XYZ file of C-alpha atoms in Angstrom:
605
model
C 37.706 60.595 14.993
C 37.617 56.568 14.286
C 40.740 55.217 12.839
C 41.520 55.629 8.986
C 42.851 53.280 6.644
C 46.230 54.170 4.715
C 44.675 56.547 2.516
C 42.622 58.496 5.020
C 39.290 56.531 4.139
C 38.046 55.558 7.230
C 38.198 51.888 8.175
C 34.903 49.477 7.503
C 33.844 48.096 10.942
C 34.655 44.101 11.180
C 31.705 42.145 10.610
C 30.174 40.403 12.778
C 30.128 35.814 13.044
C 26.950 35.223 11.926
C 24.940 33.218 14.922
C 24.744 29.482 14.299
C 21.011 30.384 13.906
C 21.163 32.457 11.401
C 23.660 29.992 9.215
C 20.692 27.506 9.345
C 17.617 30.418 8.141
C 19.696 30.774 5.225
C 20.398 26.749 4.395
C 18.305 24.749 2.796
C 16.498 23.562 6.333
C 15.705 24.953 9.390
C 15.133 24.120 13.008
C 12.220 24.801 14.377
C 12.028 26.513 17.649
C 13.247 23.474 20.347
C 10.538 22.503 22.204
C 10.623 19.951 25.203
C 10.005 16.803 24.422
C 10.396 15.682 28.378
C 8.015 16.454 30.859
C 6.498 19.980 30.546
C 8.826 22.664 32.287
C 11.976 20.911 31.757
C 14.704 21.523 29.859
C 15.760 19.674 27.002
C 19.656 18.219 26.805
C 22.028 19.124 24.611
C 22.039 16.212 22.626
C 18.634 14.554 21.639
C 20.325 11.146 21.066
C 20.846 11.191 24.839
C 17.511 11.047 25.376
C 16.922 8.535 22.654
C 15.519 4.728 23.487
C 17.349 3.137 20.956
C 19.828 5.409 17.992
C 17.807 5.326 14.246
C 19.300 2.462 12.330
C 18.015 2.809 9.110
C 19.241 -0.681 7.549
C 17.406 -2.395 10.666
C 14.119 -1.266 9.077
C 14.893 -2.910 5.883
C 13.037 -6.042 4.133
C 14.830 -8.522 2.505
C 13.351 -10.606 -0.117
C 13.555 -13.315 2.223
C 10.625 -12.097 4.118
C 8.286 -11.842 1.275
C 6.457 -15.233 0.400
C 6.522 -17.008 -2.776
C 3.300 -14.801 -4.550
C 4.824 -11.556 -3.031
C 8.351 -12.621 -4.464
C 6.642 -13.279 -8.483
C 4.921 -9.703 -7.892
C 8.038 -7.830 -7.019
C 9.648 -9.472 -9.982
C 6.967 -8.294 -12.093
C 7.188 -4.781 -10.754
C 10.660 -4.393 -10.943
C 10.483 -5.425 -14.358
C 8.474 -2.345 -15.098
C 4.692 -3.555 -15.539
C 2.555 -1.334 -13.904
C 0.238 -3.956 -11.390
C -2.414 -3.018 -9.001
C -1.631 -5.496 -5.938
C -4.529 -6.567 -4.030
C -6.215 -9.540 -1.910
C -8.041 -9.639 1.524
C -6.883 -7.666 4.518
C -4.018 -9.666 6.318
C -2.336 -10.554 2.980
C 0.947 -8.595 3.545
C -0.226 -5.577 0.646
C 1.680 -3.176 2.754
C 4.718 -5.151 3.292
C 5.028 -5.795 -0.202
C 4.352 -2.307 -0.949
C 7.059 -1.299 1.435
C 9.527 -3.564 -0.133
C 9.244 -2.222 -3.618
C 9.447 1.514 -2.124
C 12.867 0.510 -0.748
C 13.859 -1.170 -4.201
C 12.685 1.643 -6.707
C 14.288 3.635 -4.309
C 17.619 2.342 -5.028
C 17.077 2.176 -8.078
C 15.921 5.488 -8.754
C 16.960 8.050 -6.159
C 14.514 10.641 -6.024
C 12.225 9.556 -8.574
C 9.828 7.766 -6.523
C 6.326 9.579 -5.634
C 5.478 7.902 -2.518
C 1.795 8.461 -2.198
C -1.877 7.689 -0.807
C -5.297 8.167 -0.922
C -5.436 9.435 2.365
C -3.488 10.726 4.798
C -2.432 8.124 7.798
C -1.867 5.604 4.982
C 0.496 7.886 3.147
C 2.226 8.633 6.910
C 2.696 4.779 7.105
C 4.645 4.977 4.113
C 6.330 7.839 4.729
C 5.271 9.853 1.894
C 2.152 12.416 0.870
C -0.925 12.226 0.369
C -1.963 12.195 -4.049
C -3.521 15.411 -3.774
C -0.370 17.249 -2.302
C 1.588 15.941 -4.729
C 0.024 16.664 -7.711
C -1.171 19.723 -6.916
C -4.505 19.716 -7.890
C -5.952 20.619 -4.679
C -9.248 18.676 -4.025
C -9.322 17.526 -7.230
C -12.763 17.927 -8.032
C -12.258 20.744 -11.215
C -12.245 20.488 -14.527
C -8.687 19.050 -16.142
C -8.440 22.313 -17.671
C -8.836 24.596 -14.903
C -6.645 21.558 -12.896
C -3.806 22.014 -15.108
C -3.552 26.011 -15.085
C -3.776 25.267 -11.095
C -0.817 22.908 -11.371
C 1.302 24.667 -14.021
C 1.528 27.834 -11.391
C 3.373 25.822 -9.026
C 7.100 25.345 -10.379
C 7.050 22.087 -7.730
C 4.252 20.359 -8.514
C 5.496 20.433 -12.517
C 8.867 19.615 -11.386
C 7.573 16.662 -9.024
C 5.521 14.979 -12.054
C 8.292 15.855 -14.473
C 11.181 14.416 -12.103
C 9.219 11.588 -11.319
C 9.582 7.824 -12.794
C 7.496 5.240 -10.941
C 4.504 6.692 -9.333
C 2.808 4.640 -5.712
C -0.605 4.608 -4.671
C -1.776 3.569 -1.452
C -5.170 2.696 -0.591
C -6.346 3.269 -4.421
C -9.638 2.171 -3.676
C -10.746 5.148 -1.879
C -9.636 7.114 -4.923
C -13.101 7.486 -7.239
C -12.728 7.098 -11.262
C -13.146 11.216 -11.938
C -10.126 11.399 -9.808
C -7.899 8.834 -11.357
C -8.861 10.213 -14.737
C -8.127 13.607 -13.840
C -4.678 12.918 -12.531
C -3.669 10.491 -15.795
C -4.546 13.931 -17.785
C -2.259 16.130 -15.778
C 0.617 13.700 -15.588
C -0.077 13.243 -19.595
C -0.202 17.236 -20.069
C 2.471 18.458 -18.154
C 4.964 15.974 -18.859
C 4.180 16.239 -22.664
C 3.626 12.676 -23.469
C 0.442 10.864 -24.700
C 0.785 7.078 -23.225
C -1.577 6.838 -20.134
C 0.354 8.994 -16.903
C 2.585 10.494 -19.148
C 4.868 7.181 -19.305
C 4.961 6.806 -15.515
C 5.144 2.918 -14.357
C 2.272 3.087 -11.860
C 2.367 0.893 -8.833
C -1.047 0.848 -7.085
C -2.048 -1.003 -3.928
C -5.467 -1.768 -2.008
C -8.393 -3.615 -1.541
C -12.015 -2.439 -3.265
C -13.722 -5.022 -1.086
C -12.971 -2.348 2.047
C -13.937 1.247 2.510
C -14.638 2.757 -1.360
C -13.743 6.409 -2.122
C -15.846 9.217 0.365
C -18.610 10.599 -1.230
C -20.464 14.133 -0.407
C -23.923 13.835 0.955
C -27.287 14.120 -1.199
C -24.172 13.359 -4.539
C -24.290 10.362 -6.450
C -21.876 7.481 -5.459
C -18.828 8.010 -7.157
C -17.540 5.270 -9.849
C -14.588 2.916 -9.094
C -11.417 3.707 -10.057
C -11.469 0.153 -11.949
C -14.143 1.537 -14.307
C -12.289 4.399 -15.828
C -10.483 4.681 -18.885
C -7.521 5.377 -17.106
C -6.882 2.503 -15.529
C -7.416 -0.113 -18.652
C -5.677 2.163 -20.901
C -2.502 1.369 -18.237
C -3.221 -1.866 -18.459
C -4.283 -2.366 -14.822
C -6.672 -4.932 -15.631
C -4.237 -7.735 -17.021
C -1.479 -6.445 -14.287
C -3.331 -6.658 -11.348
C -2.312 -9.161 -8.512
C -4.274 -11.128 -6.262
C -2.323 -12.023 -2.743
C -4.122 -15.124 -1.179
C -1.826 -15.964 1.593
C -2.935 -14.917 4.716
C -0.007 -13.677 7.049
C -2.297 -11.090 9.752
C -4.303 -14.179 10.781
C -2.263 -17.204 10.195
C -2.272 -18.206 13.543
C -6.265 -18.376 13.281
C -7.258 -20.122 10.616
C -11.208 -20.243 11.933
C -11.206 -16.578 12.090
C -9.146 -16.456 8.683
C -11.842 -18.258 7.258
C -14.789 -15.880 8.592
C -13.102 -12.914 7.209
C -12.932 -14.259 3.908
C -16.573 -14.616 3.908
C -17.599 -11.139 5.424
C -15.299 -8.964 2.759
C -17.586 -10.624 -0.040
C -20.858 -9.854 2.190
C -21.486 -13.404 2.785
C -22.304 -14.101 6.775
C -22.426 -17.661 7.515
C -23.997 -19.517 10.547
C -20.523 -19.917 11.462
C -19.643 -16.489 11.774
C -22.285 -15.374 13.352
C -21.964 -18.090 16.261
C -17.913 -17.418 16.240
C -18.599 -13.392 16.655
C -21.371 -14.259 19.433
C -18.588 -15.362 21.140
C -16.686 -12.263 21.173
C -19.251 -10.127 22.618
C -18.668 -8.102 25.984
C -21.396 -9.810 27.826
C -20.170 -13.250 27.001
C -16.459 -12.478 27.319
C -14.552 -10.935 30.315
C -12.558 -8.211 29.839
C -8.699 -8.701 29.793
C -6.950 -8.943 33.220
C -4.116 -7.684 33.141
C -5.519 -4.196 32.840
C -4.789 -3.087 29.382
C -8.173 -2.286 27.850
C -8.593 -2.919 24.311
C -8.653 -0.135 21.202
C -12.579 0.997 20.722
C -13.349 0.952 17.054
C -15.969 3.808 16.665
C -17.858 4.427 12.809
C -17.666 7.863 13.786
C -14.973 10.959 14.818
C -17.098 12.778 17.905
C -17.164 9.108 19.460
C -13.348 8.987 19.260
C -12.994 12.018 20.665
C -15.557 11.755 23.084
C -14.354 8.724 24.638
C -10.107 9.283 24.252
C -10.696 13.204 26.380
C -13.628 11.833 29.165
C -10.705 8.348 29.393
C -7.688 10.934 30.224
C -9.717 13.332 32.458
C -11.092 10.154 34.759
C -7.430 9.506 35.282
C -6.029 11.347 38.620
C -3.071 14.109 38.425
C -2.336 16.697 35.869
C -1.158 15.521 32.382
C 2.444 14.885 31.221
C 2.994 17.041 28.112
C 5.358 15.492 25.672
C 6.578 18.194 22.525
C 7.929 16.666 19.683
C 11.194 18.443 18.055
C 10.742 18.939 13.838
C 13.804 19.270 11.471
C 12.194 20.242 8.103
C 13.054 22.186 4.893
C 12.434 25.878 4.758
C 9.866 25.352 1.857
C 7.483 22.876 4.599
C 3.635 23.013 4.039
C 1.347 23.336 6.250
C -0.040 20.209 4.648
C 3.061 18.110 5.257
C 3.470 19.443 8.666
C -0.733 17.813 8.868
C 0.932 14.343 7.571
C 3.818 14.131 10.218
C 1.063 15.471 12.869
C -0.943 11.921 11.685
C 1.872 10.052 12.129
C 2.963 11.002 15.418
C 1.529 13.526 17.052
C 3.019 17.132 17.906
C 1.946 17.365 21.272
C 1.189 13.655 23.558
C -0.854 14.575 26.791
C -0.070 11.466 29.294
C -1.208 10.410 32.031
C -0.471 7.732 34.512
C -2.610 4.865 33.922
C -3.218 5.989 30.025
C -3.834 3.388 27.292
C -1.353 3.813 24.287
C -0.650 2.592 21.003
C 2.766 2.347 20.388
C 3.529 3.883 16.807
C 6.543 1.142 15.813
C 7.806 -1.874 14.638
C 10.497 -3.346 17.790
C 11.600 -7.022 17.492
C 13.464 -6.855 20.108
C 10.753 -6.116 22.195
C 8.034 -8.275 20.529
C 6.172 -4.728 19.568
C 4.406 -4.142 16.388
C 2.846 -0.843 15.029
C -0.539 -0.966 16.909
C 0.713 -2.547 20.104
C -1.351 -2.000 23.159
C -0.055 -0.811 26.587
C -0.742 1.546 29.770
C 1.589 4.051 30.869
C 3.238 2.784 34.530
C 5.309 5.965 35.494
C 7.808 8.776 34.408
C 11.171 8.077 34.502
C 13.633 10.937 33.583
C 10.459 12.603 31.297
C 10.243 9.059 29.774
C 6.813 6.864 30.263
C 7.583 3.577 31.171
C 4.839 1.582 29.570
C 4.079 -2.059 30.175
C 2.269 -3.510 27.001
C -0.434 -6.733 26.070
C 2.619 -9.125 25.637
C 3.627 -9.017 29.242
C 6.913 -6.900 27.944
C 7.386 -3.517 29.964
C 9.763 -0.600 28.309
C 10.593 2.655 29.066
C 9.476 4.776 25.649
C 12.634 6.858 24.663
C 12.227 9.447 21.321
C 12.961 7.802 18.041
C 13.445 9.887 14.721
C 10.005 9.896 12.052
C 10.526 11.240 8.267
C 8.109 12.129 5.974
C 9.724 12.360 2.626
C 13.004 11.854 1.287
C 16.312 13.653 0.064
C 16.071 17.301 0.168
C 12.210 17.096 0.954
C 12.914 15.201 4.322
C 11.120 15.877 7.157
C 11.940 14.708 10.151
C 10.243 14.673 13.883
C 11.575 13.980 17.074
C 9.194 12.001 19.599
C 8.112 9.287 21.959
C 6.096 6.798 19.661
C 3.158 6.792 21.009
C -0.315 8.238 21.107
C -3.791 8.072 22.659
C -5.072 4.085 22.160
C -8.832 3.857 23.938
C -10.280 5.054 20.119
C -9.853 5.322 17.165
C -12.566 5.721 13.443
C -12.730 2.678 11.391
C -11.378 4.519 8.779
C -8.369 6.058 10.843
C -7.677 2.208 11.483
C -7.593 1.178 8.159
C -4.386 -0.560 7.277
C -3.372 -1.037 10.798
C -2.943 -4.522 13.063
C -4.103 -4.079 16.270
C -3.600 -7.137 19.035
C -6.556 -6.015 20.952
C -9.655 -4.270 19.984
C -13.520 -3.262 21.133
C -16.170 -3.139 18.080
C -19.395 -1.081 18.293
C -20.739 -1.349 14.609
C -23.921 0.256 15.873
C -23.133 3.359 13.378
C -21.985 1.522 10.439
C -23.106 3.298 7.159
C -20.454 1.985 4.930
C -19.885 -0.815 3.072
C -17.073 -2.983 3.704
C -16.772 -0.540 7.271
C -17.185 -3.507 9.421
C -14.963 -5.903 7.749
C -11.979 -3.455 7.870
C -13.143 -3.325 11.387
C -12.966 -7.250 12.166
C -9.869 -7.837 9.809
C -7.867 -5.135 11.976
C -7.536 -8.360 14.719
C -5.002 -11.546 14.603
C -7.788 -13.499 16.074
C -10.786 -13.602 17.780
C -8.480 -13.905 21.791
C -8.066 -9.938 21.541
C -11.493 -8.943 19.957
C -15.177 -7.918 22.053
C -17.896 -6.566 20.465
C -20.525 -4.197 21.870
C -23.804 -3.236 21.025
C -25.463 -4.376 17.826
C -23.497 -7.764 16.006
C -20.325 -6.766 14.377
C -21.703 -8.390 11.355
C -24.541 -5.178 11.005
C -24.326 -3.615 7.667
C -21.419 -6.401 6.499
C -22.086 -6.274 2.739
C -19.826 -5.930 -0.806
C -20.382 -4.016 -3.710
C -21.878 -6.286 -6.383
C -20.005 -4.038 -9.317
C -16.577 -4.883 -7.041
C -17.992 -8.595 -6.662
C -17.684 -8.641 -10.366
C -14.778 -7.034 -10.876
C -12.519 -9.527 -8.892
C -14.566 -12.481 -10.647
C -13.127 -11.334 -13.862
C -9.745 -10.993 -12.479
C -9.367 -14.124 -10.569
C -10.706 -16.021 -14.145
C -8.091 -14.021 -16.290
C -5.877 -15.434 -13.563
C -6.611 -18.469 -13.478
C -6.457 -19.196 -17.310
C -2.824 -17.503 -17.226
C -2.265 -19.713 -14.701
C -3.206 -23.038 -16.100
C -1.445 -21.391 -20.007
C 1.559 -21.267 -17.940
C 1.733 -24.278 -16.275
C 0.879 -26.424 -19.686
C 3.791 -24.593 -21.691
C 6.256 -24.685 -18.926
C 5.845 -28.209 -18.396
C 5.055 -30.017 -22.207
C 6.231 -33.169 -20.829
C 3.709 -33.683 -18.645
C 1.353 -32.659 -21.346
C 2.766 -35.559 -23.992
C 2.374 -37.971 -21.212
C -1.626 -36.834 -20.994
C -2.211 -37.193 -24.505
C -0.643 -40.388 -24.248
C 1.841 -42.621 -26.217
C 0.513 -42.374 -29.673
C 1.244 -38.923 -30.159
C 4.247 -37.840 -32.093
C 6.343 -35.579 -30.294
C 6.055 -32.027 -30.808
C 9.003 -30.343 -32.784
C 11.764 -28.871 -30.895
C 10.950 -25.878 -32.437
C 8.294 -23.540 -33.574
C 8.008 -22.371 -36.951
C 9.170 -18.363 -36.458
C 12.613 -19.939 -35.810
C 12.901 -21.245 -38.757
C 12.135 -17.796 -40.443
C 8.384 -19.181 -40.961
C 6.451 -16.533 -39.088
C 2.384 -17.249 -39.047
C 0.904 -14.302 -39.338
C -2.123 -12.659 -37.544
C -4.447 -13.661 -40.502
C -3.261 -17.329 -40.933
C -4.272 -17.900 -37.482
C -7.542 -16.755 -37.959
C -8.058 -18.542 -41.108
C -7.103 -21.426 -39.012
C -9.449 -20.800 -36.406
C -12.226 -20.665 -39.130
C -11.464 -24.051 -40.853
C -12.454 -27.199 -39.136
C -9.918 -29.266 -40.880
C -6.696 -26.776 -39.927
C -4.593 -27.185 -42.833
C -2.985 -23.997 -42.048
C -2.142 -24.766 -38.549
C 1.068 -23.734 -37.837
C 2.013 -27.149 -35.727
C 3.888 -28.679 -38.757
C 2.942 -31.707 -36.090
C -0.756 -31.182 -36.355
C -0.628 -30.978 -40.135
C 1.330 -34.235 -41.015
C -1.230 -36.454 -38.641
C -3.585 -34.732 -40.892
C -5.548 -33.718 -37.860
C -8.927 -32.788 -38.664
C -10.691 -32.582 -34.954
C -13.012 -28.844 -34.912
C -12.038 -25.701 -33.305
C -14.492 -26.423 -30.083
C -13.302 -29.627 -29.885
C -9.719 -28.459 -29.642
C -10.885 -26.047 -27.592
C -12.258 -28.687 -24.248
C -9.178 -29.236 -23.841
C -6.901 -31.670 -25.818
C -3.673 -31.233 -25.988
C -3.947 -30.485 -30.083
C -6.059 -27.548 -29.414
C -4.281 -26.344 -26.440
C -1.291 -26.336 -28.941
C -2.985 -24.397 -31.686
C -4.628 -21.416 -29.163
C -1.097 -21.279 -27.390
C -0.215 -18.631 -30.045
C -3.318 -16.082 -29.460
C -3.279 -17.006 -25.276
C 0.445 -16.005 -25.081
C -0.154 -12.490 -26.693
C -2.047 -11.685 -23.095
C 1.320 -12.414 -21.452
C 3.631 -9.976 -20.024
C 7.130 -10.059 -21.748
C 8.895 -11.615 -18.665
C 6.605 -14.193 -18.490
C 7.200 -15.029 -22.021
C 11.212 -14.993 -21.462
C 10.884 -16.741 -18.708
C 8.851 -19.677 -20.953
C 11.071 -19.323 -23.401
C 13.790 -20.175 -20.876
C 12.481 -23.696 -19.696
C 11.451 -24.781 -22.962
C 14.986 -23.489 -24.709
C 14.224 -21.235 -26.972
C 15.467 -17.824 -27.908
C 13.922 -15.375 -25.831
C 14.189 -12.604 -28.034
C 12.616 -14.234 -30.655
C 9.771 -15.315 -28.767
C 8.742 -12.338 -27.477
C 9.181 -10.694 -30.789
C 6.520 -13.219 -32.000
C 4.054 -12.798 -29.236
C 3.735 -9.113 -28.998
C 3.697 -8.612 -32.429
């Protein structure tokens, strides 16, 4: 008989430890499976930092506001201020970097309640966050709102992502079309309850509509800009977004700059065409060092097609490189697709293979997009000598796709297949060295985002057809960005005159009295809405509220006032300033001493 306890029951068998396996099935993550991520066959150490290159630092990979320039510094302010803004400008303006900076501030200031997202999914991978479709749960996207929302309300995540949720990011909004954007305003509106446009969310939305527009099916009508839907000027995107102008990809050539500028409008000058003629493989050896440059195909069975017959020509069987995944228990498929575009899963290499290498390393002189060729193995690591003469051995460094609970995290050597890649795949990316064949373009704006990819012309060649065929712009985008840069430029020269009314009374000369030291609504004497559009109506302005103005009796017309003397600048100051954002107005207020409060109470009454 087994033993008994004191009163004759017998005695409950000790259970068993549980297996340090088990204890992680029934946290909140798991480990998946450990697979090798040396050469194929051998076994991984105990400790993947001792295979490591270089330990994560985290704090290393932060910008300081330092490293923004002066127009990226007066967006950020604007953004953290809580406007919504749509930052754009040519490719090479630093829209990425800027993005990336105000990820990393909302993110301190919100924990958790940041939606990291883009259009697509190797943009959203450089961000380190999902694509807009995964997190909003509404699948393609292409039903009605109503059968969209009964979609989204039967996932407890997706309502508790747009209801936890604060500032919302989108990368690479122009290939997002107008239905979409409207559709995605309605759920955030429905499901968090709350009529203003995206449910309250401060939207933060990044990209360029001069490059590759949203993907449309074949034999369907082109889609409509996300710029054209009620969505977006309901937000307010039009008056918040931001043009970057200063070049940073291709500072060091200005000539090329220059070209660029006039491609992503469709414009091809006799200049370009002889600069480009330059580039092209029959006039221009190929590098000699050995590292061939990154083919830029239109379309994916050329990629693949040329990246498999490039690694079977090389001699020897392949090196097989498995990445190791820590992720949640809850992990999509879908996200699991996001970290695979990031870095892949599984890296065939080869002696003698051309890579990209996948990060940023200063110490090294690398950049995302770096090109190199593998040299040998040394203890499962490829040593890799790359285009700026440097030569490193590749260790695994830590990727994560998310953040907090949601992190997912991959183990691997960064680096990946580099003889081609899909114009669209390198979209967003700098690459130092580069092969065009534009042959296939069908796109517009497909082979400027092709050209802009380069620093300069010294690592591009061009094959086949001129990389200028099928270089042309949307005219409804041409006109878009005319509108903006004029709304622009009229805030621009409104600011400058009230910030510096000095300068103005020295214009208008010596015979003008000097403006009071304060407007009328501190003195209690607000002008109302219809005073100053009786005022506008009368051509001698008796009403005007410049008590100025009205003792010189000034009797000079509305369109008079209105080319540009300093008495008419005065007088439309009060309806120009209504289009300004409150910090601008506070910060006006500032320089010319008056209360802030009060100001802005006037203006955006």
């Amino acid at each position: 008989m087994g033993a008994r306890g004191p009163r004759g029951k017998p005695r409950a068998k000790p259970r068993a430890k549980p297996r340090a396996a088990s204890k992680f099935r029934r946290g909140r993550r798991r480990i998946r499976p450990m697979r090798s991520f040396l050469v194929s066959g051998e076994q991984p150490g105990p400790d993947i930092q001792d295979v490591d290159a270089e330990p994560h630092d985290p704090e290393a990979e932060r910008i300081s506001e330092s490293q923004l320039t002066a127009e990226q510094r007066a967006a950020a302010a604007r953004a953290l201020a809580g406007e919504n803004l749509f930052l754009t400008g040519a490719a090479g303006t630093g829209k990425s970097f800027l993005l990336r900076f105000l990820v990393q501030e909302f993110s301190q200031r919100h924990p958790g309640q940041v939606a990291v997202t883009a259009s697509t999914g190797i943009a959203a991978a450089h961000l380190g966050g999902q694509t807009i479709h995964s997190f909003a749960g509404v699948g393609v996207g292409t039903a009605p709102l109503a059968k969209t929302l009964q979609q989204v309300q039967k996932s407890s995540a997706a309502v508790q992502r747009w209801k936890s949720t604060k500032v919302l990011v989108i990368d690479e909004i122009s290939m997002i079309d107008g239905e979409l954007l409207e559709l995605l305003c309605g759920v955030a509106r429905a499901v968090r309850k709350q009529s203003a446009p995206f449910g309250g969310l401060q939207v933060l939305f990044c990209g360029d509509f001069l490059q590759l527009p949203p993907v449309q099916e074949r034999g369907k009508l082109a889609r409509k800009f996300c710029f054209a839907s009620a969505a977006w000027k309901k937000a307010g995107l039009d008056e918040g977004t931001v043009l970057l102008c200063q070049t940073v990809r291709q500072a060091s050539d200005r000539e090329f700059g220059k070209v660029l500028n006039e491609l992503r409008v469709g414009h091809v000058s006799d200049e370009a065409r002889t600069l480009l003629a330059k580039c092209h493989v029959g006039v221009k050896s190929q590098p000699k060092d050995g590292i061939l440059p990154t083919k830029l195909y239109c379309l994916n069975k050329n990629v693949d097609a040329e990246n498999a017959a490039r690694l079977r020509q090389l001699p020897g069987a392949p090196q097989i490189l498995r990445a190791h995944d820590l992720c949640p228990r809850n992990t999509t498929p879908a996200q699991m697709g996001l970290l695979d575009k990031k870095v892949p899963a599984e890296l065939h290499l080869k002696v003698g293979a051309q890579v990209l290498h996948l990060r940023n390393e200063p110490n090294l002189g690398l950049v995302n997009g770096s090109r190199g060729i593998v040299e040998a193995f040394q203890d499962g690591k490829p040593l890799v000598r790359f285009d700026n003469g440097k030569t490193a051995c590749i260790g695994v460094h830590k990727f994560t796709l998310g953040a907090g609970r949601n992190t997912l995290s991959r183990f691997q050597v960064p680096l990946k297949l580099g003889w081609a890649l899909t114009v669209h795949k390198a979209q967003g990316m700098t690459l130092t060295r580069a092969e065009l064949q534009m042959d296939d373009a069908f796109e517009a704006g497909q082979s400027y985002v092709a050209l802009s990819r380069l620093t300069g012309t010294s690592g591009l060649w061009i094959r086949g057809a001129s990389a200028t065929n099928g270089v042309r712009a949307h005219e409804e985008v041409l006109r878009y960005y005319e509108a903006a840069e004029k709304k622009l430029r009229t805030k621009e020269v409104l600011v400058a005159e009230c910030a510096q009314p000095s300068a103005a009374k020295e214009r208008d000369g010596p015979g003008r009295p000097p403006r009071s030291p304060k407007p009328d609504f501190q003195a209690g004497i607000s002008p109302s809405k219809s005073e100053h559009t009786a005022a506008a109506q009368t051509t001698t302005r008796k009403n005007c509220p410049d008590p100025d103005r009205n003792r010189q009796g000034d009797s000079r017309t509305t369109e008079e006032a209105e080319t540009g003397s300093l008495a008419g600048r005065r007088f439309n100051r009060d309806f120009q300033c209504r289009c300004l954002t409150g910090h601008v107005v506070q910060g006006l207020a500032r320089r010319l001493g008056y209360p802030s409060e009060d100001m802005v109470r006037h203006y955006r009454r």
